[in-house]
mmCIF file of C-alpha atoms in Angstrom:
data_model
loop_
_atom_site.group_PDB
_atom_site.id
_atom_site.type_symbol
_atom_site.label_atom_id
_atom_site.label_comp_id
_atom_site.label_asym_id
_atom_site.label_seq_id
_atom_site.Cartn_x
_atom_site.Cartn_y
_atom_site.Cartn_z
ATOM 1 C CA UNK A 1 92.130 80.005 74.263
ATOM 2 C CA UNK A 2 94.924 79.379 77.254
ATOM 3 C CA UNK A 3 95.010 82.370 79.695
ATOM 4 C CA UNK A 4 98.003 82.954 81.353
ATOM 5 C CA UNK A 5 97.638 84.746 85.200
ATOM 6 C CA UNK A 6 100.035 86.916 86.519
ATOM 7 C CA UNK A 7 97.446 87.395 90.109
ATOM 8 C CA UNK A 8 94.026 86.682 90.931
ATOM 9 C CA UNK A 9 93.564 90.854 91.533
ATOM 10 C CA UNK A 10 93.748 91.181 88.031
ATOM 11 C CA UNK A 11 92.210 87.630 86.232
ATOM 12 C CA UNK A 12 89.158 87.764 88.408
ATOM 13 C CA UNK A 13 87.700 90.466 86.426
ATOM 14 C CA UNK A 14 89.794 89.612 83.347
ATOM 15 C CA UNK A 15 88.047 86.087 82.998
ATOM 16 C CA UNK A 16 85.343 87.314 83.851
ATOM 17 C CA UNK A 17 85.175 89.885 81.006
ATOM 18 C CA UNK A 18 86.535 87.321 78.475
ATOM 19 C CA UNK A 19 83.151 85.217 79.421
ATOM 20 C CA UNK A 20 80.995 88.180 77.909
ATOM 21 C CA UNK A 21 83.582 89.169 74.981
ATOM 22 C CA UNK A 22 83.865 85.048 74.388
ATOM 23 C CA UNK A 23 81.114 83.268 75.858
ATOM 24 C CA UNK A 24 81.454 79.820 73.525
ATOM 25 C CA UNK A 25 85.135 80.209 74.108
ATOM 26 C CA UNK A 26 86.878 77.398 76.652
ATOM 27 C CA UNK A 27 88.852 79.278 78.414
ATOM 28 C CA UNK A 28 92.250 77.690 80.754
ATOM 29 C CA UNK A 29 94.495 79.263 83.007
ATOM 30 C CA UNK A 30 97.626 79.060 82.945
ATOM 31 C CA UNK A 31 99.719 80.443 86.361
ATOM 32 C CA UNK A 32 103.538 80.974 84.783
ATOM 33 C CA UNK A 33 105.192 83.898 86.912
ATOM 34 C CA UNK A 34 108.940 82.499 87.966
ATOM 35 C CA UNK A 35 109.677 86.259 88.227
ATOM 36 C CA UNK A 36 107.676 86.733 91.861
ATOM 37 C CA UNK A 37 110.277 86.770 94.499
ATOM 38 C CA UNK A 38 110.506 85.136 96.951
ATOM 39 C CA UNK A 39 108.612 81.535 97.162
ATOM 40 C CA UNK A 40 106.357 82.408 99.383
ATOM 41 C CA UNK A 41 105.157 85.464 97.911
ATOM 42 C CA UNK A 42 104.827 82.763 95.050
ATOM 43 C CA UNK A 43 102.604 80.514 96.515
ATOM 44 C CA UNK A 44 100.429 82.746 98.109
ATOM 45 C CA UNK A 45 99.680 84.733 94.602
ATOM 46 C CA UNK A 46 98.802 81.238 93.605
ATOM 47 C CA UNK A 47 96.786 80.195 95.854
ATOM 48 C CA UNK A 48 94.846 82.883 95.395
ATOM 49 C CA UNK A 49 94.448 83.030 92.257
ATOM 50 C CA UNK A 50 93.303 78.941 92.300
ATOM 51 C CA UNK A 51 90.663 80.142 94.547
ATOM 52 C CA UNK A 52 89.309 82.584 91.901
ATOM 53 C CA UNK A 53 89.643 80.529 89.337
ATOM 54 C CA UNK A 54 87.862 77.714 91.646
ATOM 55 C CA UNK A 55 84.902 80.865 92.264
ATOM 56 C CA UNK A 56 84.720 81.140 88.346
ATOM 57 C CA UNK A 57 84.615 77.311 87.451
ATOM 58 C CA UNK A 58 88.142 77.586 85.540
ATOM 59 C CA UNK A 59 90.668 75.309 85.051
ATOM 60 C CA UNK A 60 93.719 76.184 86.344
ATOM 61 C CA UNK A 61 96.655 74.823 85.415
ATOM 62 C CA UNK A 62 100.204 75.699 87.587
ATOM 63 C CA UNK A 63 103.575 76.463 85.605
ATOM 64 C CA UNK A 64 106.955 75.879 86.686
ATOM 65 C CA UNK A 65 108.972 78.115 89.108
ATOM 66 C CA UNK A 66 111.612 78.582 87.114
ATOM 67 C CA UNK A 67 113.166 81.709 88.785
ATOM 68 C CA UNK A 68 116.692 81.046 87.844
ATOM 69 C CA UNK A 69 116.146 80.616 84.664
ATOM 70 C CA UNK A 70 114.511 83.760 84.222
ATOM 71 C CA UNK A 71 117.101 85.277 86.421
ATOM 72 C CA UNK A 72 119.378 84.580 83.930
ATOM 73 C CA UNK A 73 117.964 86.755 81.768
ATOM 74 C CA UNK A 74 117.784 89.766 83.731
ATOM 75 C CA UNK A 75 121.799 90.353 83.545
ATOM 76 C CA UNK A 76 122.566 93.853 82.970
ATOM 77 C CA UNK A 77 118.729 95.478 83.140
ATOM 78 C CA UNK A 78 118.559 95.149 86.941
ATOM 79 C CA UNK A 79 118.317 99.114 86.913
ATOM 80 C CA UNK A 80 116.187 99.405 84.260
ATOM 81 C CA UNK A 81 113.069 101.438 85.619
ATOM 82 C CA UNK A 82 109.031 99.949 85.653
ATOM 83 C CA UNK A 83 108.188 100.223 82.465
ATOM 84 C CA UNK A 84 111.904 99.654 81.058
ATOM 85 C CA UNK A 85 113.619 96.700 79.181
ATOM 86 C CA UNK A 86 113.574 94.281 81.779
ATOM 87 C CA UNK A 87 109.739 94.311 81.678
ATOM 88 C CA UNK A 88 109.599 93.367 77.881
ATOM 89 C CA UNK A 89 112.256 90.777 78.938
ATOM 90 C CA UNK A 90 109.772 89.594 81.800
ATOM 91 C CA UNK A 91 106.378 89.896 79.538
ATOM 92 C CA UNK A 92 108.440 87.730 76.335
ATOM 93 C CA UNK A 93 109.526 85.335 78.667
ATOM 94 C CA UNK A 94 106.539 84.870 80.967
ATOM 95 C CA UNK A 95 103.678 84.919 78.074
ATOM 96 C CA UNK A 96 107.050 83.153 75.284
ATOM 97 C CA UNK A 97 106.834 79.885 77.810
ATOM 98 C CA UNK A 98 102.648 80.356 77.872
ATOM 99 C CA UNK A 99 102.588 80.258 74.204
ATOM 100 C CA UNK A 100 104.279 76.968 74.309
ATOM 101 C CA UNK A 101 102.446 75.463 76.801
ATOM 102 C CA UNK A 102 99.429 75.798 74.760
ATOM 103 C CA UNK A 103 100.999 74.719 71.624
ATOM 104 C CA UNK A 104 101.329 71.171 73.697
ATOM 105 C CA UNK A 105 98.088 71.707 75.417
ATOM 106 C CA UNK A 106 96.528 71.943 71.772
ATOM 107 C CA UNK A 107 95.286 75.553 72.289
ATOM 108 C CA UNK A 108 93.859 77.685 69.371
ATOM 109 C CA UNK A 109 94.343 81.123 70.980
ATOM 110 C CA UNK A 110 96.381 83.133 73.980
ATOM 111 C CA UNK A 111 96.195 85.914 76.089
ATOM 112 C CA UNK A 112 97.026 87.213 79.522
ATOM 113 C CA UNK A 113 96.039 89.112 82.182
ATOM 114 C CA UNK A 114 99.088 91.064 82.476
ATOM 115 C CA UNK A 115 96.926 93.461 80.031
ATOM 116 C CA UNK A 116 94.321 94.138 83.082
ATOM 117 C CA UNK A 117 97.288 95.746 85.190
ATOM 118 C CA UNK A 118 97.308 99.367 85.270
ATOM 119 C CA UNK A 119 101.133 99.373 86.184
ATOM 120 C CA UNK A 120 101.741 97.214 83.011
ATOM 121 C CA UNK A 121 102.676 98.819 79.511
ATOM 122 C CA UNK A 122 99.788 97.612 77.199
ATOM 123 C CA UNK A 123 102.003 97.753 73.682
ATOM 124 C CA UNK A 124 104.637 96.190 75.548
ATOM 125 C CA UNK A 125 102.386 93.133 76.268
ATOM 126 C CA UNK A 126 100.376 93.314 72.649
ATOM 127 C CA UNK A 127 104.538 92.888 71.322
ATOM 128 C CA UNK A 128 105.056 90.138 73.633
ATOM 129 C CA UNK A 129 101.664 88.387 72.535
ATOM 130 C CA UNK A 130 103.120 88.906 68.707
ATOM 131 C CA UNK A 131 106.825 87.605 69.724
ATOM 132 C CA UNK A 132 105.035 84.564 71.185
ATOM 133 C CA UNK A 133 103.035 82.863 68.747
ATOM 134 C CA UNK A 134 105.271 83.348 65.887
ATOM 135 C CA UNK A 135 105.899 79.971 64.100
ATOM 136 C CA UNK A 136 102.738 78.820 65.561
ATOM 137 C CA UNK A 137 99.138 78.835 64.607
ATOM 138 C CA UNK A 138 98.386 80.575 67.749
ATOM 139 C CA UNK A 139 96.210 83.554 67.416
ATOM 140 C CA UNK A 140 96.339 86.033 70.246
ATOM 141 C CA UNK A 141 93.316 88.225 71.888
ATOM 142 C CA UNK A 142 94.911 91.392 72.951
ATOM 143 C CA UNK A 143 91.916 93.495 74.427
ATOM 144 C CA UNK A 144 92.508 96.603 76.987
ATOM 145 C CA UNK A 145 89.735 96.669 79.126
ATOM 146 C CA UNK A 146 91.135 98.995 81.419
ATOM 147 C CA UNK A 147 88.987 101.252 79.528
ATOM 148 C CA UNK A 148 85.336 102.852 80.567
ATOM 149 C CA UNK A 149 85.942 102.449 83.982
ATOM 150 C CA UNK A 150 87.882 98.353 83.945
ATOM 151 C CA UNK A 151 90.272 98.687 86.381
ATOM 152 C CA UNK A 152 87.705 100.896 88.979
ATOM 153 C CA UNK A 153 85.279 97.566 88.638
ATOM 154 C CA UNK A 154 88.376 95.405 88.903
ATOM 155 C CA UNK A 155 89.493 96.462 92.265
ATOM 156 C CA UNK A 156 85.769 97.021 92.979
ATOM 157 C CA UNK A 157 85.249 93.484 92.280
ATOM 158 C CA UNK A 158 88.434 92.032 94.128
ATOM 159 C CA UNK A 159 87.645 93.996 97.052
ATOM 160 C CA UNK A 160 83.941 92.543 97.001
ATOM 161 C CA UNK A 161 85.373 89.369 96.664
ATOM 162 C CA UNK A 162 87.798 88.990 99.444
ATOM 163 C CA UNK A 163 91.111 88.856 96.918
ATOM 164 C CA UNK A 164 94.546 89.441 98.118
ATOM 165 C CA UNK A 165 95.954 92.551 96.842
ATOM 166 C CA UNK A 166 99.586 92.355 96.587
ATOM 167 C CA UNK A 167 101.566 95.518 97.484
ATOM 168 C CA UNK A 168 104.388 95.241 94.839
ATOM 169 C CA UNK A 169 104.462 94.081 90.625
ATOM 170 C CA UNK A 170 106.537 90.881 91.796
ATOM 171 C CA UNK A 171 110.058 90.620 90.904
ATOM 172 C CA UNK A 172 113.380 91.698 93.577
ATOM 173 C CA UNK A 173 114.506 94.566 91.857
ATOM 174 C CA UNK A 174 110.868 96.269 90.849
ATOM 175 C CA UNK A 175 110.773 95.057 94.968
ATOM 176 C CA UNK A 176 113.858 96.582 95.975
ATOM 177 C CA UNK A 177 113.147 99.956 94.393
ATOM 178 C CA UNK A 178 109.732 100.163 94.992
ATOM 179 C CA UNK A 179 110.933 99.979 99.263
ATOM 180 C CA UNK A 180 113.878 102.290 98.104
ATOM 181 C CA UNK A 181 111.171 104.404 97.151
ATOM 182 C CA UNK A 182 108.945 104.460 100.159
ATOM 183 C CA UNK A 183 112.239 104.448 102.707
ATOM 184 C CA UNK A 184 110.971 100.668 104.234
ATOM 185 C CA UNK A 185 112.803 98.029 104.811
ATOM 186 C CA UNK A 186 112.426 95.199 102.483
ATOM 187 C CA UNK A 187 110.676 92.885 105.096
ATOM 188 C CA UNK A 188 109.573 90.599 102.562
ATOM 189 C CA UNK A 189 113.097 89.312 102.221
ATOM 190 C CA UNK A 190 113.330 88.851 105.839
ATOM 191 C CA UNK A 191 112.572 86.248 107.987
ATOM 192 C CA UNK A 192 112.115 85.146 111.893
ATOM 193 C CA UNK A 193 114.984 83.364 112.559
ATOM 194 C CA UNK A 194 112.496 80.598 114.499
ATOM 195 C CA UNK A 195 110.164 80.860 111.645
ATOM 196 C CA UNK A 196 107.160 82.605 113.635
ATOM 197 C CA UNK A 197 105.278 84.860 111.601
ATOM 198 C CA UNK A 198 106.180 88.160 112.027
ATOM 199 C CA UNK A 199 103.838 91.429 111.633
ATOM 200 C CA UNK A 200 103.919 92.443 108.100
ATOM 201 C CA UNK A 201 105.058 89.016 106.891
ATOM 202 C CA UNK A 202 104.511 87.004 103.921
ATOM 203 C CA UNK A 203 103.981 84.214 106.365
ATOM 204 C CA UNK A 204 101.267 85.661 107.950
ATOM 205 C CA UNK A 205 99.620 86.841 104.931
ATOM 206 C CA UNK A 206 100.388 83.012 103.674
ATOM 207 C CA UNK A 207 98.318 81.775 107.338
ATOM 208 C CA UNK A 208 95.639 85.057 107.042
ATOM 209 C CA UNK A 209 94.108 84.127 103.758
ATOM 210 C CA UNK A 210 94.404 80.021 104.795
ATOM 211 C CA UNK A 211 92.271 81.157 107.220
ATOM 212 C CA UNK A 212 90.318 82.688 104.566
ATOM 213 C CA UNK A 213 89.861 79.736 102.373
ATOM 214 C CA UNK A 214 88.798 77.996 105.342
ATOM 215 C CA UNK A 215 86.159 79.985 106.176
ATOM 216 C CA UNK A 216 84.718 80.210 102.570
ATOM 217 C CA UNK A 217 85.120 76.355 102.621
ATOM 218 C CA UNK A 218 82.753 75.751 106.340
ATOM 219 C CA UNK A 219 80.531 78.733 105.028
ATOM 220 C CA UNK A 220 81.187 81.645 108.001
ATOM 221 C CA UNK A 221 80.900 84.781 107.759
ATOM 222 C CA UNK A 222 84.079 87.242 107.701
ATOM 223 C CA UNK A 223 85.314 90.946 106.235
ATOM 224 C CA UNK A 224 88.866 91.846 106.225
ATOM 225 C CA UNK A 225 90.245 95.076 107.552
ATOM 226 C CA UNK A 226 93.196 97.031 107.506
ATOM 227 C CA UNK A 227 94.964 97.467 110.452
ATOM 228 C CA UNK A 228 97.502 100.262 111.186
ATOM 229 C CA UNK A 229 100.223 99.271 113.270
ATOM 230 C CA UNK A 230 104.125 99.716 114.505
ATOM 231 C CA UNK A 231 105.579 97.171 112.992
ATOM 232 C CA UNK A 232 109.358 96.361 113.969
ATOM 233 C CA UNK A 233 112.081 94.493 112.556
ATOM 234 C CA UNK A 234 115.420 93.050 114.747
ATOM 235 C CA UNK A 235 118.188 93.520 112.483
ATOM 236 C CA UNK A 236 120.948 92.339 114.217
ATOM 237 C CA UNK A 237 121.474 91.652 118.215
ATOM 238 C CA UNK A 238 123.940 89.743 120.229
ATOM 239 C CA UNK A 239 125.208 89.973 123.752
ATOM 240 C CA UNK A 240 128.713 89.401 125.833
ATOM 241 C CA UNK A 241 129.363 88.546 129.316
ATOM 242 C CA UNK A 242 132.647 89.258 130.658
ATOM 243 C CA UNK A 243 134.049 88.863 127.107
ATOM 244 C CA UNK A 244 132.522 86.080 125.782
ATOM 245 C CA UNK A 245 129.592 85.813 123.631
ATOM 246 C CA UNK A 246 126.337 84.314 125.782
ATOM 247 C CA UNK A 247 123.038 82.924 124.281
ATOM 248 C CA UNK A 248 120.408 85.491 124.445
ATOM 249 C CA UNK A 249 117.254 86.490 122.767
ATOM 250 C CA UNK A 250 116.131 90.205 122.499
ATOM 251 C CA UNK A 251 112.110 90.427 122.874
ATOM 252 C CA UNK A 252 110.176 92.225 120.214
ATOM 253 C CA UNK A 253 110.074 95.649 120.278
ATOM 254 C CA UNK A 254 112.989 96.068 122.092
ATOM 255 C CA UNK A 255 114.229 99.692 120.395
ATOM 256 C CA UNK A 256 117.825 100.183 120.913
ATOM 257 C CA UNK A 257 119.218 104.404 121.484
ATOM 258 C CA UNK A 258 122.611 102.785 119.997
ATOM 259 C CA UNK A 259 124.346 99.882 118.411
ATOM 260 C CA UNK A 260 126.577 99.258 121.368
ATOM 261 C CA UNK A 261 126.036 99.178 124.740
ATOM 262 C CA UNK A 262 128.168 98.676 128.096
ATOM 263 C CA UNK A 263 127.592 98.160 132.018
ATOM 264 C CA UNK A 264 128.222 96.005 134.826
ATOM 265 C CA UNK A 265 126.060 93.951 137.573
ATOM 266 C CA UNK A 266 127.836 93.151 140.961
ATOM 267 C CA UNK A 267 125.109 91.202 142.245
ATOM 268 C CA UNK A 268 123.372 87.762 140.491
ATOM 269 C CA UNK A 269 119.705 88.869 139.783
ATOM 270 C CA UNK A 270 116.524 87.004 138.505
ATOM 271 C CA UNK A 271 115.701 90.713 136.384
ATOM 272 C CA UNK A 272 118.132 93.411 136.382
ATOM 273 C CA UNK A 273 116.211 97.105 135.692
ATOM 274 C CA UNK A 274 117.210 100.827 135.199
ATOM 275 C CA UNK A 275 120.714 99.496 133.265
ATOM 276 C CA UNK A 276 122.273 102.139 130.919
ATOM 277 C CA UNK A 277 119.365 102.847 128.027
ATOM 278 C CA UNK A 278 116.371 101.425 129.459
ATOM 279 C CA UNK A 279 118.046 98.089 128.933
ATOM 280 C CA UNK A 280 116.323 95.096 131.087
ATOM 281 C CA UNK A 281 117.575 91.740 131.864
ATOM 282 C CA UNK A 282 115.833 88.960 132.186
ATOM 283 C CA UNK A 283 116.090 85.136 133.790
ATOM 284 C CA UNK A 284 114.478 81.738 132.261
ATOM 285 C CA UNK A 285 113.659 81.430 136.278
ATOM 286 C CA UNK A 286 111.992 84.738 135.581
ATOM 287 C CA UNK A 287 110.109 84.016 132.926
ATOM 288 C CA UNK A 288 109.039 80.947 134.358
ATOM 289 C CA UNK A 289 107.587 82.841 137.236
ATOM 290 C CA UNK A 290 105.721 85.586 134.831
ATOM 291 C CA UNK A 291 104.347 83.069 132.568
ATOM 292 C CA UNK A 292 103.602 79.840 134.910
ATOM 293 C CA UNK A 293 105.968 77.661 132.628
ATOM 294 C CA UNK A 294 108.721 75.145 133.720
ATOM 295 C CA UNK A 295 111.490 75.864 131.229
ATOM 296 C CA UNK A 296 114.978 74.450 131.966
ATOM 297 C CA UNK A 297 116.980 77.185 129.691
ATOM 298 C CA UNK A 298 116.802 79.783 127.144
ATOM 299 C CA UNK A 299 117.184 77.184 124.465
ATOM 300 C CA UNK A 300 114.075 75.407 125.474
ATOM 301 C CA UNK A 301 111.761 78.375 125.625
ATOM 302 C CA UNK A 302 112.805 79.125 122.159
ATOM 303 C CA UNK A 303 112.028 75.929 120.478
ATOM 304 C CA UNK A 304 108.003 75.951 122.178
ATOM 305 C CA UNK A 305 105.485 77.919 121.082
ATOM 306 C CA UNK A 306 107.138 80.719 121.888
ATOM 307 C CA UNK A 307 104.765 83.216 119.496
ATOM 308 C CA UNK A 308 104.251 86.730 119.215
ATOM 309 C CA UNK A 309 101.119 87.138 121.519
ATOM 310 C CA UNK A 310 103.266 84.746 124.261
ATOM 311 C CA UNK A 311 106.294 87.461 123.807
ATOM 312 C CA UNK A 312 104.468 90.591 123.829
ATOM 313 C CA UNK A 313 102.415 89.391 126.486
ATOM 314 C CA UNK A 314 105.804 89.016 128.264
ATOM 315 C CA UNK A 315 106.927 92.576 127.695
ATOM 316 C CA UNK A 316 104.118 94.162 128.939
ATOM 317 C CA UNK A 317 104.680 92.062 132.263
ATOM 318 C CA UNK A 318 107.997 93.121 132.013
ATOM 319 C CA UNK A 319 107.783 96.829 131.234
ATOM 320 C CA UNK A 320 103.930 98.027 131.193
ATOM 321 C CA UNK A 321 102.045 98.514 128.266
ATOM 322 C CA UNK A 322 103.612 100.550 124.956
ATOM 323 C CA UNK A 323 107.285 99.750 126.418
ATOM 324 C CA UNK A 324 110.064 99.899 123.877
ATOM 325 C CA UNK A 325 112.496 99.016 126.326
ATOM 326 C CA UNK A 326 114.972 96.588 124.969
ATOM 327 C CA UNK A 327 114.129 93.513 126.877
ATOM 328 C CA UNK A 328 116.814 90.878 126.517
ATOM 329 C CA UNK A 329 116.069 86.884 128.248
ATOM 330 C CA UNK A 330 119.242 85.514 129.198
ATOM 331 C CA UNK A 331 119.617 81.640 130.950
ATOM 332 C CA UNK A 332 121.199 83.349 133.720
ATOM 333 C CA UNK A 333 121.488 87.267 134.616
ATOM 334 C CA UNK A 334 124.822 87.148 136.483
ATOM 335 C CA UNK A 335 127.300 90.020 138.090
ATOM 336 C CA UNK A 336 129.886 90.787 135.578
ATOM 337 C CA UNK A 337 130.708 93.007 132.381
ATOM 338 C CA UNK A 338 127.934 92.834 129.283
ATOM 339 C CA UNK A 339 128.613 93.866 126.044
ATOM 340 C CA UNK A 340 125.351 94.484 124.027
ATOM 341 C CA UNK A 341 125.620 94.780 119.885
ATOM 342 C CA UNK A 342 121.762 95.745 118.612
ATOM 343 C CA UNK A 343 120.457 97.507 115.788
ATOM 344 C CA UNK A 344 116.693 97.658 115.104
ATOM 345 C CA UNK A 345 114.195 98.942 112.797
ATOM 346 C CA UNK A 346 110.951 100.866 114.182
ATOM 347 C CA UNK A 347 108.356 101.770 111.319
ATOM 348 C CA UNK A 348 104.562 102.497 110.279
ATOM 349 C CA UNK A 349 103.116 99.592 108.218
ATOM 350 C CA UNK A 350 99.862 98.091 107.780
ATOM 351 C CA UNK A 351 98.121 94.509 107.858
ATOM 352 C CA UNK A 352 95.147 93.090 107.021
ATOM 353 C CA UNK A 353 93.030 91.185 109.673
ATOM 354 C CA UNK A 354 90.168 89.009 109.466
ATOM 355 C CA UNK A 355 87.168 89.249 111.628
ATOM 356 C CA UNK A 356 84.801 86.667 112.456
ATOM 357 C CA UNK A 357 80.655 88.162 111.406
ATOM 358 C CA UNK A 358 77.808 87.218 113.793
#
């Protein structure tokens, strides 16, 4: 039997139930989910499915990431609600292509772990399986393991085995609608200009679950727990000096009261405080003094390992704990007229954290 797999939380329980129900049936997993966006999230989910299948001793095949092909079929369906016509199309696309793979590999039957998802319509999925096998000799296996406490068992098992539990279905349309309803930033579609792993980002989660797999490989005991934080994203930022744009870097948690701030400095300084709206201008020379480094210019700082830990340490040294002052690093803090254009968001968020156990 070829089992189309959507995510580890659904598949981990579903595959074990299949083994109990069909003990003599060889199972092969097939991860075919080109609806998942962005690609980093797709990789994150596949890696965790692979981790789950390895635990269960089940072969896993990774399908192609046919995102543009999948996207082409969504035209006119972008605003469909969950369980609407876009979901029907998505199921038909993914299960249909999985059936083609099953025929190619010589399997006799097919099913999908989407049947385990509490947010999916069981009838739609059953119809997708029936449509997928038309004109083939494949049989379908459509069983509802969610009933009689199955969903609770599924989530308890996922928690126990520390699986990655995504917080949106997968596609860009569902994600955008969900974040709009939550009145949250769509941070999954944002990345840092310096390619750092920002708190709450997909890149951070990729790194976290790499650590999870490494701990398991080495037999190191660990736990995952959820940490609630005040998160931050700079949406745009720029500085003009005497009418011309200059290189600048806005430290994380630089919170601006307005999107445009103007002021003048009468003297050249290493650091200029007490400026309008709490703005602090910092020179590379001052950064070197407080961080014990010898950067030649701002470019050199930003090309170094300028991670969030270092950045937050700079913030604390410049303006103290819990500071939200706008802090901007420049090559030099010269006398003249400054214009700052910036927009940021502060918002409540939660992230997973790994802690090693003794």
